[in-house]
Short mmCIF file of C-alpha atoms in Angstrom, two decimals:
data_model
loop_
_atom_site.label_atom_id
_atom_site.label_comp_id
_atom_site.label_asym_id
_atom_site.label_seq_id
_atom_site.Cartn_x
_atom_site.Cartn_y
_atom_site.Cartn_z
CA MET A 167 -35.35 -27.06 19.09
CA LYS A 168 -32.66 -24.52 19.14
CA THR A 169 -32.53 -21.76 16.56
CA HIS A 170 -29.38 -21.67 14.33
CA LEU A 171 -28.25 -18.58 16.27
CA GLN A 172 -28.59 -20.53 19.51
CA GLU A 173 -26.50 -23.34 17.99
CA LEU A 174 -23.75 -21.10 16.91
CA GLU A 175 -23.81 -19.29 20.23
CA ALA A 176 -23.51 -22.59 22.11
CA GLU A 177 -20.61 -23.72 19.89
CA SER A 178 -18.73 -20.45 20.46
CA ILE A 179 -19.20 -20.41 24.14
CA TYR A 180 -18.02 -24.14 24.28
CA ILE A 181 -14.73 -23.04 22.39
CA LEU A 182 -14.17 -20.07 24.72
CA ARG A 183 -14.41 -22.30 27.75
CA GLU A 184 -12.03 -24.78 26.11
CA VAL A 185 -9.56 -21.98 25.66
CA ALA A 186 -9.82 -21.00 29.32
CA ALA A 187 -9.35 -24.70 30.29
CA GLN A 188 -6.30 -25.52 27.96
CA PHE A 189 -4.20 -22.30 28.09
CA GLN A 190 -2.41 -20.38 30.79
CA ARG A 191 -2.39 -16.79 29.30
CA PRO A 192 -5.06 -16.31 26.70
CA ALA A 193 -6.31 -12.99 25.40
CA ILE A 194 -8.95 -11.53 22.96
CA LEU A 195 -7.54 -9.69 19.99
CA PHE A 196 -9.92 -6.55 19.94
CA SER A 197 -10.10 -4.41 16.90
CA GLY A 198 -13.33 -2.58 17.77
CA GLY A 199 -14.94 -4.17 14.80
CA LYS A 200 -18.33 -6.05 15.02
CA ASP A 201 -16.77 -9.47 14.97
CA SER A 202 -14.34 -8.80 18.01
CA ILE A 203 -17.24 -7.22 19.72
CA VAL A 204 -19.36 -10.26 19.26
CA VAL A 205 -16.57 -12.46 20.53
CA THR A 206 -16.16 -10.28 23.50
CA HIS A 207 -19.98 -10.40 24.19
CA LEU A 208 -19.85 -14.19 23.93
CA ALA A 209 -16.96 -14.43 26.40
CA TYR A 210 -18.86 -12.23 28.80
CA LYS A 211 -21.89 -14.66 28.54
CA ALA A 212 -19.54 -17.70 28.73
CA PHE A 213 -18.19 -16.67 32.18
CA TYR A 214 -20.85 -14.59 33.65
CA PRO A 215 -21.21 -13.68 36.55
CA ALA A 216 -17.47 -13.88 36.98
CA ARG A 217 -15.37 -11.09 35.34
CA LEU A 218 -14.11 -11.45 31.85
CA PRO A 219 -11.05 -13.89 32.24
CA PHE A 220 -9.20 -12.57 29.09
CA PRO A 221 -7.53 -9.19 28.54
CA LEU A 222 -8.54 -7.19 25.47
CA VAL A 223 -5.54 -6.61 23.29
CA HIS A 224 -5.72 -3.84 20.72
CA ILE A 225 -3.01 -3.18 18.26
CA ASP A 226 -3.22 0.52 17.64
CA THR A 227 -2.00 1.81 14.28
CA GLY A 228 -2.25 5.34 15.32
CA HIS A 229 -4.55 5.71 12.44
CA ASN A 230 -7.79 4.50 13.89
CA PHE A 231 -11.15 6.13 13.66
CA ARG A 232 -11.81 8.32 16.62
CA GLU A 233 -15.10 6.53 17.23
CA THR A 234 -13.40 3.12 17.37
CA LEU A 235 -11.12 4.25 20.23
CA GLU A 236 -14.07 5.96 22.10
CA TYR A 237 -16.04 2.73 21.93
CA ARG A 238 -13.12 0.61 23.03
CA ASP A 239 -12.60 2.66 26.19
CA ALA A 240 -16.16 2.77 27.07
CA LEU A 241 -16.51 -0.99 26.70
CA VAL A 242 -13.52 -1.68 28.71
CA GLN A 243 -14.84 0.43 31.55
CA ARG A 244 -18.29 -1.12 31.40
CA LEU A 245 -16.94 -4.62 31.66
CA GLY A 246 -14.19 -3.91 34.05
CA ALA A 247 -11.74 -5.66 31.62
CA GLU A 248 -8.05 -5.38 31.31
CA LEU A 249 -6.88 -3.47 28.24
CA ILE A 250 -3.55 -3.94 26.65
CA VAL A 251 -2.55 -1.69 23.83
CA GLY A 252 0.27 -2.38 21.31
CA SER A 253 1.41 0.65 19.54
CA VAL A 254 2.53 0.69 15.84
CA GLN A 255 3.83 4.20 16.36
CA GLU A 256 6.06 2.86 19.05
CA SER A 257 7.33 0.07 16.66
CA ILE A 258 8.10 2.80 14.11
CA ASP A 259 9.92 4.93 16.58
CA THR A 260 12.15 2.03 17.93
CA GLY A 261 12.97 1.02 14.41
CA ARG A 262 11.11 -2.30 14.63
CA VAL A 263 9.28 -1.40 11.34
CA LYS A 264 9.63 1.16 8.66
CA GLU A 265 6.62 3.35 7.66
CA GLU A 266 5.39 3.15 4.16
CA THR A 267 5.45 6.37 2.08
CA GLY A 268 3.45 7.41 -1.01
CA PHE A 269 -0.21 7.83 -1.84
CA ASN A 270 -0.97 4.19 -0.92
CA ALA A 271 0.96 4.03 2.28
CA SER A 272 -0.74 2.21 5.16
CA ARG A 273 0.22 1.13 8.49
CA ASN A 274 -2.06 -1.97 8.26
CA ALA A 275 0.76 -4.38 7.33
CA LEU A 276 3.05 -2.89 10.10
CA GLN A 277 0.57 -4.37 12.69
CA THR A 278 1.96 -7.87 12.25
CA THR A 279 5.38 -6.98 14.10
CA THR A 280 3.67 -5.06 16.78
CA LEU A 281 1.24 -7.81 17.42
CA LEU A 282 4.02 -10.54 17.62
CA ASP A 283 5.98 -8.25 19.93
CA THR A 284 2.81 -7.91 22.18
CA ILE A 285 2.39 -11.50 22.25
CA GLU A 286 6.00 -12.07 23.32
CA LYS A 287 6.04 -9.41 25.73
CA TYR A 288 2.95 -10.66 27.72
CA LYS A 289 3.60 -14.35 27.04
CA PHE A 290 0.14 -15.05 25.45
CA ASP A 291 -0.23 -18.71 24.52
CA ALA A 292 -3.68 -18.32 22.86
CA CYS A 293 -5.08 -15.19 21.05
CA ILE A 294 -8.78 -15.21 20.40
CA GLY A 295 -9.92 -13.48 17.18
CA GLY A 296 -13.17 -12.74 15.30
CA ALA A 297 -12.17 -14.20 11.88
CA ARG A 298 -14.78 -16.12 9.98
CA ARG A 299 -14.33 -18.61 7.25
CA ASP A 300 -16.77 -16.89 4.91
CA GLU A 301 -14.82 -13.59 4.86
CA GLU A 302 -11.91 -14.49 2.57
CA LYS A 303 -10.55 -17.57 0.76
CA ALA A 304 -7.29 -17.63 3.08
CA ARG A 305 -9.44 -17.70 6.12
CA ALA A 306 -11.63 -20.57 4.74
CA LYS A 307 -8.54 -22.71 5.24
CA GLU A 308 -8.28 -21.60 8.96
CA ARG A 309 -8.80 -24.15 11.75
CA ILE A 310 -10.66 -23.07 14.90
CA PHE A 311 -7.45 -23.74 16.98
CA SER A 312 -4.95 -22.47 14.54
CA HIS A 313 -1.34 -23.18 15.38
CA ARG A 314 1.43 -20.61 15.19
CA ASP A 315 5.15 -21.53 15.24
CA ASP A 316 7.78 -19.97 17.61
CA PHE A 317 8.12 -17.13 15.01
CA GLY A 318 4.38 -16.51 15.24
CA GLN A 319 3.79 -17.71 11.69
CA TRP A 320 1.14 -19.78 10.20
CA ASN A 321 1.68 -22.71 8.02
CA PRO A 322 -1.47 -23.89 6.35
CA LYS A 323 0.14 -27.43 5.81
CA ASN A 324 0.84 -27.73 9.50
CA GLN A 325 -2.55 -27.61 11.17
CA ARG A 326 -4.14 -30.14 13.28
CA PRO A 327 -7.33 -32.07 12.42
CA GLU A 328 -10.54 -31.05 14.25
CA LEU A 329 -12.78 -33.97 14.56
CA TRP A 330 -16.19 -33.35 16.11
CA ASN A 331 -15.57 -30.83 18.88
CA ILE A 332 -12.18 -32.03 19.97
CA PHE A 333 -9.57 -29.22 19.96
CA ASN A 334 -5.89 -29.96 20.47
CA GLY A 335 -4.16 -27.04 22.16
CA ARG A 336 -0.75 -28.90 22.76
CA LYS A 337 2.31 -26.82 21.67
CA ASN A 338 5.92 -26.41 22.25
CA MET A 339 7.61 -23.59 24.16
CA GLY A 340 7.36 -20.27 22.33
CA GLU A 341 4.46 -21.26 20.10
CA HIS A 342 0.97 -20.22 20.48
CA PHE A 343 -2.49 -20.52 19.13
CA ARG A 344 -4.92 -18.16 17.43
CA VAL A 345 -8.43 -19.30 18.29
CA PHE A 346 -11.52 -18.30 16.13
CA PRO A 347 -14.75 -19.00 18.03
CA ILE A 348 -16.96 -17.62 15.40
CA SER A 349 -15.42 -19.30 12.45
CA ASN A 350 -18.65 -21.08 11.38
CA TRP A 351 -20.66 -17.89 11.55
CA THR A 352 -21.45 -15.78 8.29
CA GLU A 353 -21.78 -12.00 8.18
CA MET A 354 -25.65 -12.36 8.25
CA ASP A 355 -25.35 -14.47 11.33
CA VAL A 356 -23.26 -11.95 13.09
CA TRP A 357 -25.63 -9.03 12.25
CA GLN A 358 -28.76 -11.16 13.25
CA TYR A 359 -27.05 -12.06 16.53
CA ILE A 360 -26.16 -8.33 17.16
CA LEU A 361 -29.80 -7.43 16.45
CA GLN A 362 -31.03 -10.33 18.77
CA GLU A 363 -28.71 -9.52 21.63
CA LYS A 364 -29.07 -5.76 21.11
CA ILE A 365 -25.32 -5.28 21.20
CA GLU A 366 -24.09 -1.72 21.23
CA LEU A 367 -21.80 -0.90 18.19
CA PRO A 368 -19.60 2.00 17.31
CA SER A 369 -21.55 4.68 15.35
CA LEU A 370 -19.23 3.92 12.27
CA TYR A 371 -21.54 1.07 11.47
CA TYR A 372 -24.55 3.21 10.98
CA THR A 373 -25.15 5.58 8.05
CA HIS A 374 -23.64 9.02 8.88
CA LYS A 375 -22.37 12.04 6.85
CA ARG A 376 -18.72 11.95 6.32
CA LYS A 377 -16.18 13.80 4.02
CA VAL A 378 -14.81 11.09 1.61
CA PHE A 379 -12.96 10.67 -1.73
CA GLN A 380 -12.94 7.89 -4.26
CA ARG A 381 -9.96 5.85 -5.08
CA ASP A 382 -9.88 2.68 -7.25
CA GLY A 383 -13.79 2.43 -7.04
CA GLN A 384 -13.70 2.76 -3.24
CA TRP A 385 -14.73 5.55 -0.93
CA LEU A 386 -12.25 6.45 1.66
CA ALA A 387 -12.26 8.74 4.66
CA ALA A 388 -10.84 12.16 3.92
CA GLU A 389 -8.47 12.08 6.94
CA ASP A 390 -4.98 13.57 7.28
CA CYS A 391 -3.21 10.22 7.50
CA ILE A 392 -4.19 9.57 3.79
CA ARG A 393 -2.32 11.50 1.09
CA ARG A 394 -4.61 12.37 -1.70
CA ARG A 395 -3.72 12.95 -5.30
CA PRO A 396 -4.62 16.30 -6.86
CA GLU A 397 -7.44 14.70 -8.89
CA GLU A 398 -9.08 13.10 -5.72
CA VAL A 399 -11.90 15.50 -4.89
CA VAL A 400 -13.38 15.45 -1.29
CA VAL A 401 -17.06 15.36 -1.06
CA GLU A 402 -19.59 14.76 1.65
CA LYS A 403 -21.54 11.55 1.42
CA GLU A 404 -23.85 9.35 3.60
CA VAL A 405 -21.69 6.29 4.29
CA ARG A 406 -21.16 3.53 6.79
CA CYS A 407 -18.50 0.88 7.47
CA ARG A 408 -19.10 -2.80 6.92
CA THR A 409 -15.78 -3.79 8.44
CA ILE A 410 -13.52 -1.47 10.58
CA GLY A 411 -9.74 -1.36 10.49
CA ASP A 412 -7.04 1.16 9.89
CA ILE A 413 -8.44 4.34 8.28
CA THR A 414 -6.06 4.06 5.29
CA CYS A 415 -7.56 0.65 4.13
CA THR A 416 -11.09 0.82 5.40
CA GLY A 417 -13.54 1.30 2.40
CA LEU A 418 -16.91 3.15 3.25
CA THR A 419 -20.24 1.99 1.81
CA LEU A 420 -22.86 4.26 0.43
CA SER A 421 -25.82 3.46 2.51
CA THR A 422 -29.25 4.56 4.08
CA ALA A 423 -29.02 2.05 7.00
CA HIS A 424 -29.67 3.90 10.14
CA SER A 425 -30.74 0.83 12.36
CA LEU A 426 -29.76 -2.69 12.94
CA GLU A 427 -32.86 -3.80 10.96
CA ASP A 428 -31.79 -1.69 8.07
CA ILE A 429 -28.44 -3.22 8.10
CA VAL A 430 -29.72 -6.72 8.04
CA ALA A 431 -31.89 -5.94 5.19
CA GLU A 432 -29.04 -4.20 3.23
CA ILE A 433 -26.65 -7.19 3.86
CA ALA A 434 -29.42 -9.51 2.61
CA ALA A 435 -29.66 -7.63 -0.69
CA THR A 436 -26.03 -6.88 -1.42
CA ARG A 437 -23.72 -8.82 -3.83
CA VAL A 438 -20.69 -7.19 -2.76
CA THR A 439 -18.54 -9.19 -0.27
CA GLU A 440 -17.79 -7.87 3.34
CA ARG A 441 -14.19 -7.33 2.55
CA GLY A 442 -14.84 -6.09 -0.92
CA GLY A 443 -14.03 -2.54 0.43
CA ARG A 444 -10.83 -3.32 2.08
CA ALA A 445 -7.91 -1.94 0.12
CA ASP A 446 -5.33 -3.95 1.91
CA ASP A 447 -6.95 -7.26 0.43
CA LYS A 448 -6.34 -5.81 -3.03
CA ARG A 449 -2.56 -5.38 -2.98
CA SER A 450 -2.19 -8.84 -4.53
CA GLU A 451 -4.29 -11.91 -5.17
CA THR A 452 -2.85 -13.57 -2.09
CA ALA A 453 -2.49 -10.54 0.11
CA MET A 454 -4.49 -11.96 3.10
CA GLU A 455 -2.53 -15.36 3.04
CA ASP A 456 0.77 -13.76 2.79
CA ARG A 457 0.03 -11.57 5.79
CA LYS A 458 -1.22 -14.61 7.74
CA LYS A 459 1.84 -16.55 6.96
CA GLN A 460 3.97 -13.64 8.41
CA GLY A 461 1.94 -13.79 11.69
CA TYR A 462 -1.04 -11.33 10.93
CA PHE A 463 -4.36 -11.94 12.61
#
C-alpha cells in the first residue's frame, strides 16, 4: 500500500511526464518558494538520471530577498539546469509597465507583463507552476492543464474537463498552458514531503532575526524598497516566511520553528491560512482572480 505522499508524488510525476510528451517548449516557473522548489525536485526525480528537461524561468521583480536569489543560483548550479530570468526592472526601463508609487507600492502586479513577454520571447507553450487548489479561492477553480489564450489570459469559463488522468494539451498558435502538477497537494502535504525528502530550502523559511515593521496587522521586512510611514516603527523580531514572493507583499510570521519538524508542528496548529500574510491578496476581494485573468501565474 502506498502512503498518501507516495500517491501524490506518483500523480505529479505522471503529470510532468505528460508535459514533456505533449509540449515542444515547456518550462518551470521558479520563484524560489517552497512550492516551485518541490515541483523542481519532482521534475528531477521524474527524469533522473537524465538532466532536467525544463529550463527554470524566474521573473525577478528587483525586490527579491537576497536569500532567495542565492538559493536559486546554487540550485541551478547543482542541477546543471538552464536559468532564464525575466526582469521587471527592464520592463519598467523600456516603458512596458509603470512603477507604482506611494506607501503601498509594489512590483508584484508588474510581473504579469514581464512573464507574458518572457513566454513570448522564448516561445514557451507550457509553463509549469507550483500553485495548489487549497491556497486561495481563485486557485480552487484551476485545472491541472490550465489553458491560456493568445493574450496569455485565463478564462475560468473556457477550461477543458479533466476526466480521470486524461489531460488535453491541444492549443492554437500563440496559446499556451499553465500546468500545476501539485494542484491536489495541501500545504501540510508539501511540508511533510519536504521533510520526507530532506529538500534544502532558503533560510527564510526558518525562524531568524530580522528588522520588521507592522502594517495592517502584518509584519513586513524593513527593506529600502518599502516606504514606511512615520508611525511605522522598525523593531527586531524572530520571524520566518510561510510563502515567499516580492519583499513588498510578503508577510512574515512570528515563529520559533527552527527545523522542518518544528514547521510541520506549527502548520498543524495554526488557524491562519498560508496566504493570510500576502498583502497583494488583500487589495480587493478578487485580487488573485483578477491577476490570473490578466495572465498572472
